[in-house]
mmCIF file of N, CA and C in Angstrom:
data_model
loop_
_atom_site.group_PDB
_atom_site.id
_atom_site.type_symbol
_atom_site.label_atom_id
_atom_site.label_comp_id
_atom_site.label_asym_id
_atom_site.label_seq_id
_atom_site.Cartn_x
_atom_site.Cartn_y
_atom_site.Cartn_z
ATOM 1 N N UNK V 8 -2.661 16.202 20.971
ATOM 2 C CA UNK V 8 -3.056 16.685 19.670
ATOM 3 C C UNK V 8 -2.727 15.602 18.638
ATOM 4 N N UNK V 9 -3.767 15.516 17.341
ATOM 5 C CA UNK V 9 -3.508 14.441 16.817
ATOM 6 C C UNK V 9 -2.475 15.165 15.840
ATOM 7 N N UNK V 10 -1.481 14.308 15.329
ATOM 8 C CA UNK V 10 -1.086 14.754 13.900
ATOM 9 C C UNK V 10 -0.762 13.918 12.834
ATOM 10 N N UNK V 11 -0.651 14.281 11.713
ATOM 11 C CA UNK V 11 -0.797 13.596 10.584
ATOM 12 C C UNK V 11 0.593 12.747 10.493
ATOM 13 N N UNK V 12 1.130 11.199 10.227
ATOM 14 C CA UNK V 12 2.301 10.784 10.426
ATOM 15 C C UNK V 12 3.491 11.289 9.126
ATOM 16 N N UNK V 13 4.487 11.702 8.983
ATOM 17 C CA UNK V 13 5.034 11.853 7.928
ATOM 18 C C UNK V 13 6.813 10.832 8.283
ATOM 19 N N UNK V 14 7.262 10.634 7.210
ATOM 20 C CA UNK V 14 8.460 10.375 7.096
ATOM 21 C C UNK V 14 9.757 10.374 8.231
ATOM 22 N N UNK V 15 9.563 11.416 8.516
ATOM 23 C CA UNK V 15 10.410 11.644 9.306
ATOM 24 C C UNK V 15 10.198 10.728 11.086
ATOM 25 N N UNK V 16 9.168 10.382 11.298
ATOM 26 C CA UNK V 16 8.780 10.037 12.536
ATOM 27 C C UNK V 16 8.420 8.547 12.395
ATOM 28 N N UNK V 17 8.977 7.927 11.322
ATOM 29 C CA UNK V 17 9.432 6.493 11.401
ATOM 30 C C UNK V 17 9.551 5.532 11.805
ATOM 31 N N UNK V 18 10.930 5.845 12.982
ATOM 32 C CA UNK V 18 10.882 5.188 14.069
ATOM 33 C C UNK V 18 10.065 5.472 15.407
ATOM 34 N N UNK V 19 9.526 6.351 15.718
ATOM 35 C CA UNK V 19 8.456 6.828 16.457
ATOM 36 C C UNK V 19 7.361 5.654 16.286
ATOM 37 N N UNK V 20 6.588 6.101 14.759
ATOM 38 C CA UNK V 20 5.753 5.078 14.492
ATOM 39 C C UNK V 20 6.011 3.540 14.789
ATOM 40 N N UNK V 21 6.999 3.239 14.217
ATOM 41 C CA UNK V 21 7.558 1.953 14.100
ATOM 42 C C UNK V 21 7.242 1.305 15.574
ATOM 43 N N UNK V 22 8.216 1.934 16.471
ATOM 44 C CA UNK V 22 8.288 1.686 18.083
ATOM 45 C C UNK V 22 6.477 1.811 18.411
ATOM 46 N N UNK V 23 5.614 2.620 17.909
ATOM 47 C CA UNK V 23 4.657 2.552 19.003
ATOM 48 C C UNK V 23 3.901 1.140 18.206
ATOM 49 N N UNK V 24 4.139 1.041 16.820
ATOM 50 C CA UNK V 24 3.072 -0.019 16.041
ATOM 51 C C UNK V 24 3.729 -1.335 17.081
ATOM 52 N N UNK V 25 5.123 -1.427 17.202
ATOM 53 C CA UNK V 25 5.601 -2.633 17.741
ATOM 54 C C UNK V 25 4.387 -3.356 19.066
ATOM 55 N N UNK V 26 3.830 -1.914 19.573
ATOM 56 C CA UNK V 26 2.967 -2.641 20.908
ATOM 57 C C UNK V 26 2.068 -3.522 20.599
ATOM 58 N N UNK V 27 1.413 -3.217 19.137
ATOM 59 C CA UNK V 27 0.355 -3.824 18.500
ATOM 60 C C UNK V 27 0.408 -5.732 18.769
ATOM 61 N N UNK V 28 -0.326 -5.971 19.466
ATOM 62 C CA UNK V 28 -0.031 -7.921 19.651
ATOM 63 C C UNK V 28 0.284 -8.844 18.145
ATOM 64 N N UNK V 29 -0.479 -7.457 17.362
ATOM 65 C CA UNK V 29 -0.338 -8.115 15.427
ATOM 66 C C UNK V 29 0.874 -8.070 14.890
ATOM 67 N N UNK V 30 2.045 -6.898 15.710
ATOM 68 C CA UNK V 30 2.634 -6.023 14.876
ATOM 69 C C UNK V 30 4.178 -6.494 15.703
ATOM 70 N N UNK V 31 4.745 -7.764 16.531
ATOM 71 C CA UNK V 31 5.815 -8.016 16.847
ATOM 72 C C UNK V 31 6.495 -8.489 16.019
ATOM 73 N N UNK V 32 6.537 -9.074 14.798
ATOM 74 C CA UNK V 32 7.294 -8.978 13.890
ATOM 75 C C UNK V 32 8.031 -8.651 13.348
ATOM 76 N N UNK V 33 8.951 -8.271 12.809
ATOM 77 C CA UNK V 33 9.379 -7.306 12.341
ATOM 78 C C UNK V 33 9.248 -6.658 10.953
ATOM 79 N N UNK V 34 9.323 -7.905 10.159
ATOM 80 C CA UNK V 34 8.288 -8.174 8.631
ATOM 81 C C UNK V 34 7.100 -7.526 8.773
ATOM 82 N N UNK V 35 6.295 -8.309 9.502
ATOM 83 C CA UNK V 35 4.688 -7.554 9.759
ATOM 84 C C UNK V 35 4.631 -6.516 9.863
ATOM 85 N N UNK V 36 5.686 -5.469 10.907
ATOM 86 C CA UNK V 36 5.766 -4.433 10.919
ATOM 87 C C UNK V 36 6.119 -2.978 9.855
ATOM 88 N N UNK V 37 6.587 -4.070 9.063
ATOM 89 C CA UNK V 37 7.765 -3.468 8.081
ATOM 90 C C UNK V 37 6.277 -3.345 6.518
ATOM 91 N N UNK V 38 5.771 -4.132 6.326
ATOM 92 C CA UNK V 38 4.845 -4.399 5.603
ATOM 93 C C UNK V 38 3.651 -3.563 6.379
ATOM 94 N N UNK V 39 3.306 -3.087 7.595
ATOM 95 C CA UNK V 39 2.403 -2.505 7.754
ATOM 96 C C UNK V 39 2.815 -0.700 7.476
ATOM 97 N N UNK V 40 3.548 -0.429 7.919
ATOM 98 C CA UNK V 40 4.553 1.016 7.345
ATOM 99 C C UNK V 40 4.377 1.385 6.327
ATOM 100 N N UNK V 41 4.657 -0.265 5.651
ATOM 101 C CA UNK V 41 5.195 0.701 3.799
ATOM 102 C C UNK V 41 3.672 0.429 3.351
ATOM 103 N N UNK V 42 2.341 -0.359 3.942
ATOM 104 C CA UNK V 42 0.963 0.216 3.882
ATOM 105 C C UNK V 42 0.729 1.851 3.866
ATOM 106 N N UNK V 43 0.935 1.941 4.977
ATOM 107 C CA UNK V 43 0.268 3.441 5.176
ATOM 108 C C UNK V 43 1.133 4.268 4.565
ATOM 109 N N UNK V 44 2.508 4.122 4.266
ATOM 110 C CA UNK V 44 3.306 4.812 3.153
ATOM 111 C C UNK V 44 2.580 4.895 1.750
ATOM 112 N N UNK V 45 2.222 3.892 1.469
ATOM 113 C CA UNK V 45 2.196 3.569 -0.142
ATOM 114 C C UNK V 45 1.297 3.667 -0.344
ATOM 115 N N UNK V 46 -0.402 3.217 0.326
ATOM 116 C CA UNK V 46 -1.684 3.367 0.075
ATOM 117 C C UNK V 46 -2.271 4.841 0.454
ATOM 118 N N UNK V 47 -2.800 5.576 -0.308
ATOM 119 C CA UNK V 47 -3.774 6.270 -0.374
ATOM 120 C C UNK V 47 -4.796 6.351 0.702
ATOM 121 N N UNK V 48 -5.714 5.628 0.568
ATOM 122 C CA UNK V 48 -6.679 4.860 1.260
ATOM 123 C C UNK V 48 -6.103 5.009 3.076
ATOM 124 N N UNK V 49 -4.817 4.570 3.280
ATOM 125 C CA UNK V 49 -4.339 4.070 4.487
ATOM 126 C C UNK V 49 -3.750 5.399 4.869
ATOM 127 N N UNK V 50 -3.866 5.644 6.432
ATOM 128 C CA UNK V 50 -2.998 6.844 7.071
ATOM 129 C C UNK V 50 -2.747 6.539 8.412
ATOM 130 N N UNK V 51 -1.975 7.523 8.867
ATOM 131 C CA UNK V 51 -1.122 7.150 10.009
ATOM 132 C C UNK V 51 -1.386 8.372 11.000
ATOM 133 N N UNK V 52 -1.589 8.461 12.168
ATOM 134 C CA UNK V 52 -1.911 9.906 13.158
ATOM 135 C C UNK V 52 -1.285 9.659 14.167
ATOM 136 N N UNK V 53 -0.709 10.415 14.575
ATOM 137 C CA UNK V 53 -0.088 10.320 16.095
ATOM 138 C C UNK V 53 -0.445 11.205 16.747
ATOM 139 N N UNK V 54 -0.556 10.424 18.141
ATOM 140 C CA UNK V 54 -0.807 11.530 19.177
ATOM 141 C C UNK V 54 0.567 12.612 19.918
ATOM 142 N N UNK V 55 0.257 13.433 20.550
ATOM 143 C CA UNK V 55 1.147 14.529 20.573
ATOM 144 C C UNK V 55 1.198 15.446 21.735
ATOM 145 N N UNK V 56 1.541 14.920 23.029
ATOM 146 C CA UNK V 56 1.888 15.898 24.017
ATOM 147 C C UNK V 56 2.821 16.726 23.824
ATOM 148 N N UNK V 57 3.451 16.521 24.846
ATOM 149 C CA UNK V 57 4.970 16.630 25.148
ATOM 150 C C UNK V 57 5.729 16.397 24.082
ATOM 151 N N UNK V 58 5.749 14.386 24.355
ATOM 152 C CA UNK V 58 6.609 13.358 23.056
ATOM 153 C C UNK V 58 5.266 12.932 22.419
ATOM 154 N N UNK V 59 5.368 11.950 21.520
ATOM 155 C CA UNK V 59 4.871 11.404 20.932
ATOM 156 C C UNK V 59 4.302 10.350 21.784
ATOM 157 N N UNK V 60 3.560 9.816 21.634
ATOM 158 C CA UNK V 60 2.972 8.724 22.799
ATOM 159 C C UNK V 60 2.056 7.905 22.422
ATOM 160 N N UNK V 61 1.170 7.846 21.359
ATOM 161 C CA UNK V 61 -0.016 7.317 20.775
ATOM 162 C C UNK V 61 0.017 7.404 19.579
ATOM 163 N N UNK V 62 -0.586 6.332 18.816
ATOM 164 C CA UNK V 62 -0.510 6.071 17.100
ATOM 165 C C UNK V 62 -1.830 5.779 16.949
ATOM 166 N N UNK V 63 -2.668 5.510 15.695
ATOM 167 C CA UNK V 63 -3.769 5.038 14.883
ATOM 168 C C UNK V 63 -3.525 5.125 13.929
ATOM 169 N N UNK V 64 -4.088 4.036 13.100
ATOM 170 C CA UNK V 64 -3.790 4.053 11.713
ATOM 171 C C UNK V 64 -4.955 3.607 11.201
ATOM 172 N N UNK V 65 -5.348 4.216 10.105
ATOM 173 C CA UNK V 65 -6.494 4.129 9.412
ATOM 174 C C UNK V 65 -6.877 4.088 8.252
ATOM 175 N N UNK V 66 -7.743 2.959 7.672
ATOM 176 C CA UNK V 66 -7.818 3.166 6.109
ATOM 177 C C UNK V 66 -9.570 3.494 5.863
ATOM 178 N N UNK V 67 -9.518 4.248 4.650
ATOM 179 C CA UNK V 67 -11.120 4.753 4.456
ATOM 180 C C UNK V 67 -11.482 3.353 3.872
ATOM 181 N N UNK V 68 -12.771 3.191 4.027
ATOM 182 C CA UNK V 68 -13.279 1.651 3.388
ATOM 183 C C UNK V 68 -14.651 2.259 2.156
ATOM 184 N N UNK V 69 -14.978 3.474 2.325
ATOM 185 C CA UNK V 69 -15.187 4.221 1.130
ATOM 186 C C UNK V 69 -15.721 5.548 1.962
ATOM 187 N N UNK V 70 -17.007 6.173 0.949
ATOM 188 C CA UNK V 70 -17.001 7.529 1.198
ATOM 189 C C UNK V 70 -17.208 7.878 2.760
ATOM 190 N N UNK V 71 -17.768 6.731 3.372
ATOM 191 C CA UNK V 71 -18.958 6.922 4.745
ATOM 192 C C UNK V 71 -17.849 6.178 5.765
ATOM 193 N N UNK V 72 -17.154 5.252 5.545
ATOM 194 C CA UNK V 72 -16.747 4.409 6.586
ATOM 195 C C UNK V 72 -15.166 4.195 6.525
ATOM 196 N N UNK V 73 -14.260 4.970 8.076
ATOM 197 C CA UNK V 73 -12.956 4.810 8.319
ATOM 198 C C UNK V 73 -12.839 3.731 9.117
ATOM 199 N N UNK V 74 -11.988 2.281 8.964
ATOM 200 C CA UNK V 74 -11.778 1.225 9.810
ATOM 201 C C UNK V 74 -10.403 1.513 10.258
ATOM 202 N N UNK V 75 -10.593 1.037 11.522
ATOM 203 C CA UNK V 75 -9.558 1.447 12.599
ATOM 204 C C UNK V 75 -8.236 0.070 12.420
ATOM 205 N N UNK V 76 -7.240 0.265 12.085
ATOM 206 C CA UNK V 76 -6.222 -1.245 12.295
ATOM 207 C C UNK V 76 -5.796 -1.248 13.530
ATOM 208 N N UNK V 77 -4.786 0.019 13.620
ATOM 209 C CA UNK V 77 -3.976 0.131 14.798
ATOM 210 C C UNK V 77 -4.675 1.370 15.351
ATOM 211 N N UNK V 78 -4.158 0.786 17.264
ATOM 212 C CA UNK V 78 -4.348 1.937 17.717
ATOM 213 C C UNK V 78 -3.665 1.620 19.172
ATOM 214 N N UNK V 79 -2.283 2.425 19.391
ATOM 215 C CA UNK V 79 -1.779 1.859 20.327
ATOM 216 C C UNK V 79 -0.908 3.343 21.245
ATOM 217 N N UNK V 80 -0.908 3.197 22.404
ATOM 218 C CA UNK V 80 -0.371 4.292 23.335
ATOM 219 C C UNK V 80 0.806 3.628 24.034
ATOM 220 N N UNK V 81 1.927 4.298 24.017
ATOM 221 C CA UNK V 81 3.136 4.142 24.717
ATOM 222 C C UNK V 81 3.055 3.589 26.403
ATOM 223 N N UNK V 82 3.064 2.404 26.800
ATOM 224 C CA UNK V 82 2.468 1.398 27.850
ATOM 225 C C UNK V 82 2.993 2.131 29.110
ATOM 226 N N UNK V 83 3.594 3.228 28.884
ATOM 227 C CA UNK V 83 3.871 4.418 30.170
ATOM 228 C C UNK V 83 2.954 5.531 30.501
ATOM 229 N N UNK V 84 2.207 5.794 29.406
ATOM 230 C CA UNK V 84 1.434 6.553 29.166
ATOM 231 C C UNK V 84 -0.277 5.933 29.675
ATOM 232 N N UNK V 85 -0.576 4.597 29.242
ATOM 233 C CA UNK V 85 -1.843 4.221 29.179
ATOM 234 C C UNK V 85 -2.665 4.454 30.462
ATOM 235 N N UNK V 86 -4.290 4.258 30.606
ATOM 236 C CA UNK V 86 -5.209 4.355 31.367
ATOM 237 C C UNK V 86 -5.613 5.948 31.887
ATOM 238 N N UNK V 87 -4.220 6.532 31.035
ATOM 239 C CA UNK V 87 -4.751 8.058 31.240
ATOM 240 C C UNK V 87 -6.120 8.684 29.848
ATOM 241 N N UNK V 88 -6.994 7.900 29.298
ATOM 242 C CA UNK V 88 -7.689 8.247 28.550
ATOM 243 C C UNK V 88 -7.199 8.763 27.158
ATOM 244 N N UNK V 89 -5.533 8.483 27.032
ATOM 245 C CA UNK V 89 -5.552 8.869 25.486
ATOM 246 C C UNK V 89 -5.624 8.054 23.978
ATOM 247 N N UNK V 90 -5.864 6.821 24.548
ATOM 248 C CA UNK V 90 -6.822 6.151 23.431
ATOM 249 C C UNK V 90 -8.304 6.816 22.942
ATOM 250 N N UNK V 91 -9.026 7.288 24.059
ATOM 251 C CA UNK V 91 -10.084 7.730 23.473
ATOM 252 C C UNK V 91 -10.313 8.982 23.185
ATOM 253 N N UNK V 92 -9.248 10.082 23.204
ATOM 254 C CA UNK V 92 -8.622 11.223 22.942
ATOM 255 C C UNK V 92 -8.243 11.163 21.126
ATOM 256 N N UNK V 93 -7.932 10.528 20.919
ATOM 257 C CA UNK V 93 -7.300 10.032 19.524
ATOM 258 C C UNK V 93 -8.481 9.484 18.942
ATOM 259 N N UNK V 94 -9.151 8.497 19.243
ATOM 260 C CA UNK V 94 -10.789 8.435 18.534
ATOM 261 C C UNK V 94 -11.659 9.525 18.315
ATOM 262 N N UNK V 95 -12.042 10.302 19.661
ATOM 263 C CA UNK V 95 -12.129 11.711 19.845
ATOM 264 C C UNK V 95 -11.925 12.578 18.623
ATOM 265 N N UNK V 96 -10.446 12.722 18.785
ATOM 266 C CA UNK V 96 -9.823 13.908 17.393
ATOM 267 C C UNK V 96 -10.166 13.346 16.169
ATOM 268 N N UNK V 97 -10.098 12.023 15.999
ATOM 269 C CA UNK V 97 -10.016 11.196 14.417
ATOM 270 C C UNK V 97 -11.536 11.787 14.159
ATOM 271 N N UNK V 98 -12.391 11.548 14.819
ATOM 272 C CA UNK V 98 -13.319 12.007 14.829
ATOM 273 C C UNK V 98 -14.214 13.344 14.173
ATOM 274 N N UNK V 99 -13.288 14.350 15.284
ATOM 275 C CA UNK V 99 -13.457 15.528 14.941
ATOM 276 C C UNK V 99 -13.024 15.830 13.520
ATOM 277 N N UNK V 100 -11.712 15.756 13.102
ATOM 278 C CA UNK V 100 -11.023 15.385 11.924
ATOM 279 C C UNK V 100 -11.797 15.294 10.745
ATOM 280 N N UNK V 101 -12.489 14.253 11.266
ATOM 281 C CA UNK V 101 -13.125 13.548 9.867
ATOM 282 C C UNK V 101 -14.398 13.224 10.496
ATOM 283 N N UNK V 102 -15.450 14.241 10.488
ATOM 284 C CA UNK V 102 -16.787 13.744 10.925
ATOM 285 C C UNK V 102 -17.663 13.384 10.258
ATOM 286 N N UNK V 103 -17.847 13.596 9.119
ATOM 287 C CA UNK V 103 -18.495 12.537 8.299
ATOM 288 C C UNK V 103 -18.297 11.489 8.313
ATOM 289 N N UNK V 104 -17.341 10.534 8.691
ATOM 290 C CA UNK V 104 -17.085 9.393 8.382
ATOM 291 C C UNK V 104 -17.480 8.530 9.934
ATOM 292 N N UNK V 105 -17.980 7.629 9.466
ATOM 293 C CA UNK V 105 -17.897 6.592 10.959
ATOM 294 C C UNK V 105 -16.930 5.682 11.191
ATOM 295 N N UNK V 106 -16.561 5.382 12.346
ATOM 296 C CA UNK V 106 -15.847 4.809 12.845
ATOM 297 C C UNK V 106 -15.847 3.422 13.041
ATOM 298 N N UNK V 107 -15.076 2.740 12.543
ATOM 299 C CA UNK V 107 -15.447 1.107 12.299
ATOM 300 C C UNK V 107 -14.070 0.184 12.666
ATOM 301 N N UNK V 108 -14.125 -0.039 14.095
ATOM 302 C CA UNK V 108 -12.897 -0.777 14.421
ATOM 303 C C UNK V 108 -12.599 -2.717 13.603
ATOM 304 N N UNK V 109 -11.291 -3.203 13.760
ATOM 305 C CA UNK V 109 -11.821 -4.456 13.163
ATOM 306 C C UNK V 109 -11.627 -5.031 14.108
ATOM 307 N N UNK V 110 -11.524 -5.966 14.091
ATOM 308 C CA UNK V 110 -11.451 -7.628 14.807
ATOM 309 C C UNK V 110 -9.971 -7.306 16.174
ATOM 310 N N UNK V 111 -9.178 -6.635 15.599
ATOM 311 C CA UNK V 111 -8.169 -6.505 16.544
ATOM 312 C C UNK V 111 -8.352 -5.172 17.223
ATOM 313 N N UNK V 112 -8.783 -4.011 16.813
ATOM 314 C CA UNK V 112 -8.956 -3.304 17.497
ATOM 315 C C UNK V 112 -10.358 -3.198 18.086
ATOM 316 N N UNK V 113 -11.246 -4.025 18.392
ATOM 317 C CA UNK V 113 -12.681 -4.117 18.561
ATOM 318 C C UNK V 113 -12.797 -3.887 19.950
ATOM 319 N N UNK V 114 -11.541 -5.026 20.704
ATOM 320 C CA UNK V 114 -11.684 -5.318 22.236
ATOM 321 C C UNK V 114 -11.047 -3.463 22.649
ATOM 322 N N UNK V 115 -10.787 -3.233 22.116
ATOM 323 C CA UNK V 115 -10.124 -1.776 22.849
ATOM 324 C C UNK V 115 -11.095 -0.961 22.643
ATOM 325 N N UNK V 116 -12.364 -0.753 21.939
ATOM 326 C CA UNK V 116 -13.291 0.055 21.895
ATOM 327 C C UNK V 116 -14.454 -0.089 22.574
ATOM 328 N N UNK V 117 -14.412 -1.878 23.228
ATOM 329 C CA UNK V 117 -15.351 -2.163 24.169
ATOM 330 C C UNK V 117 -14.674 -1.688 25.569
ATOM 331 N N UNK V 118 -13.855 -1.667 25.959
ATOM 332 C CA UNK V 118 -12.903 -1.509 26.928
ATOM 333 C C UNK V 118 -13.158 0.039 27.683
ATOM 334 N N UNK V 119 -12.898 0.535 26.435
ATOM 335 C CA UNK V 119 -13.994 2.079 26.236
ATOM 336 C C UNK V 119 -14.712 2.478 26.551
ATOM 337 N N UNK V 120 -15.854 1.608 25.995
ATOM 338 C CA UNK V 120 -17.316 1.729 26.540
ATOM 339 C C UNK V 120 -17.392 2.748 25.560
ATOM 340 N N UNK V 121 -17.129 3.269 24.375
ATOM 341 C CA UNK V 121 -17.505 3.929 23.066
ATOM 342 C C UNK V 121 -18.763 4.025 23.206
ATOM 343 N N UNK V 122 -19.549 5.087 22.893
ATOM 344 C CA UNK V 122 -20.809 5.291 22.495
ATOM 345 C C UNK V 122 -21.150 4.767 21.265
ATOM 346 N N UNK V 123 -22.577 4.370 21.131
ATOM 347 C CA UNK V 123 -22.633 4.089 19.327
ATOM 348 C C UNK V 123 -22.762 5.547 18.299
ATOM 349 N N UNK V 124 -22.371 6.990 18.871
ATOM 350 C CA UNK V 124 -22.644 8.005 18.457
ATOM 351 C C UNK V 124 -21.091 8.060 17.759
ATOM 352 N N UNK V 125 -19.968 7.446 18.183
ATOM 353 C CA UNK V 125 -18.825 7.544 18.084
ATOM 354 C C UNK V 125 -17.961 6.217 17.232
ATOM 355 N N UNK V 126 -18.727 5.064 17.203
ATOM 356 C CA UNK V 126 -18.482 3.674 16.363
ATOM 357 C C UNK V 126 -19.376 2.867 16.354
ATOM 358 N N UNK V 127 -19.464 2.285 15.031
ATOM 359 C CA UNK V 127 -20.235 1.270 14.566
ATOM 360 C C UNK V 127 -19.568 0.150 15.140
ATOM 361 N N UNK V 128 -20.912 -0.688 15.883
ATOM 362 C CA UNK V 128 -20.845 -2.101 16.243
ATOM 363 C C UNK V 128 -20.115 -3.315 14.975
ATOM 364 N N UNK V 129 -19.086 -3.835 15.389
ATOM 365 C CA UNK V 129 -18.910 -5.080 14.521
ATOM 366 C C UNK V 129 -19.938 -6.225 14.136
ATOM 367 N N UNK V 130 -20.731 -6.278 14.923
ATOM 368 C CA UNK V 130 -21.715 -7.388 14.669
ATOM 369 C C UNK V 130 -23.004 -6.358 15.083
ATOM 370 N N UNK V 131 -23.625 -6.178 13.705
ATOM 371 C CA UNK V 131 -24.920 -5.152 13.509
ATOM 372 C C UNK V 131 -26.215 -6.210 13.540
ATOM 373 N N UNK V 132 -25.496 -7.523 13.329
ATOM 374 C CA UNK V 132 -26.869 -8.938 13.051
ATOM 375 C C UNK V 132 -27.438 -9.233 14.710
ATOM 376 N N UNK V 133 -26.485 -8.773 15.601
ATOM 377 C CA UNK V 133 -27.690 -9.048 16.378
ATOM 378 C C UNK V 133 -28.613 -8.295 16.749
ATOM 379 N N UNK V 134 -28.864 -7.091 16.135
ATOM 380 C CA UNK V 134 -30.139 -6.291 16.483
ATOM 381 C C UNK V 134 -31.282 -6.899 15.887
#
């Protein structure tokens, strides 16, 4: 289940953003947090079995289009399909909006095999 990130789950977040290849830093990390803290625009979802296990973070880029930054599952957890469980819900969530991964999360949505019913292609010029 997705849920909305709040305060309290911090270090939760923190630990799963760390998987991010962008996000070993600790600065970087620390500056991406107090993003989705401080911006409007920017939000934070976690996924939700049992424990906590999966993150995304997302900023609206306006009325029509959510771009994906992070999106990372606890490396004990992975290949069980809950990356695309969490696209899935974001989805459901917010269906008006399309789904627009960037540059770092791009290779994980090809990986996927995403439908184009579910995300917009990064490179629309080669049609």
């Amino acid at each position: 289940m997705l849920i909305r990130y709040k305060k309290n789950f911090e270090k939760i977040a923190m630990g799963l953003l760390s998987f991010m290849p962008t996000e070993k830093e600790l600065k970087k990390l620390q500056q991406s947090m107090k993003q989705y803290e401080s911006e409007e625009n920017w939000q934070l979802f976690l996924w939700k079995e049992e424990d906590i296990i999966g993150i995304v973070g997302v900023s609206s880029i306006d009325e029509s289009n959510l771009e994906i930054h992070h999106i990372c599952v606890n490396p004990s957890h992975r290949h069980q399909g809950i990356g695309k469980k969490m696209v899935r819900a974001l989805k459901e969530m917010l269906p008006d909006k399309t789904i627009i991964p960037t540059e770092q999360t791009a290779a994980f949505f090809e990986r996927c095999d995403q439908n184009q019913d579910d995300i917009k292609e990064l490179n629309t010029s080669e049609e």
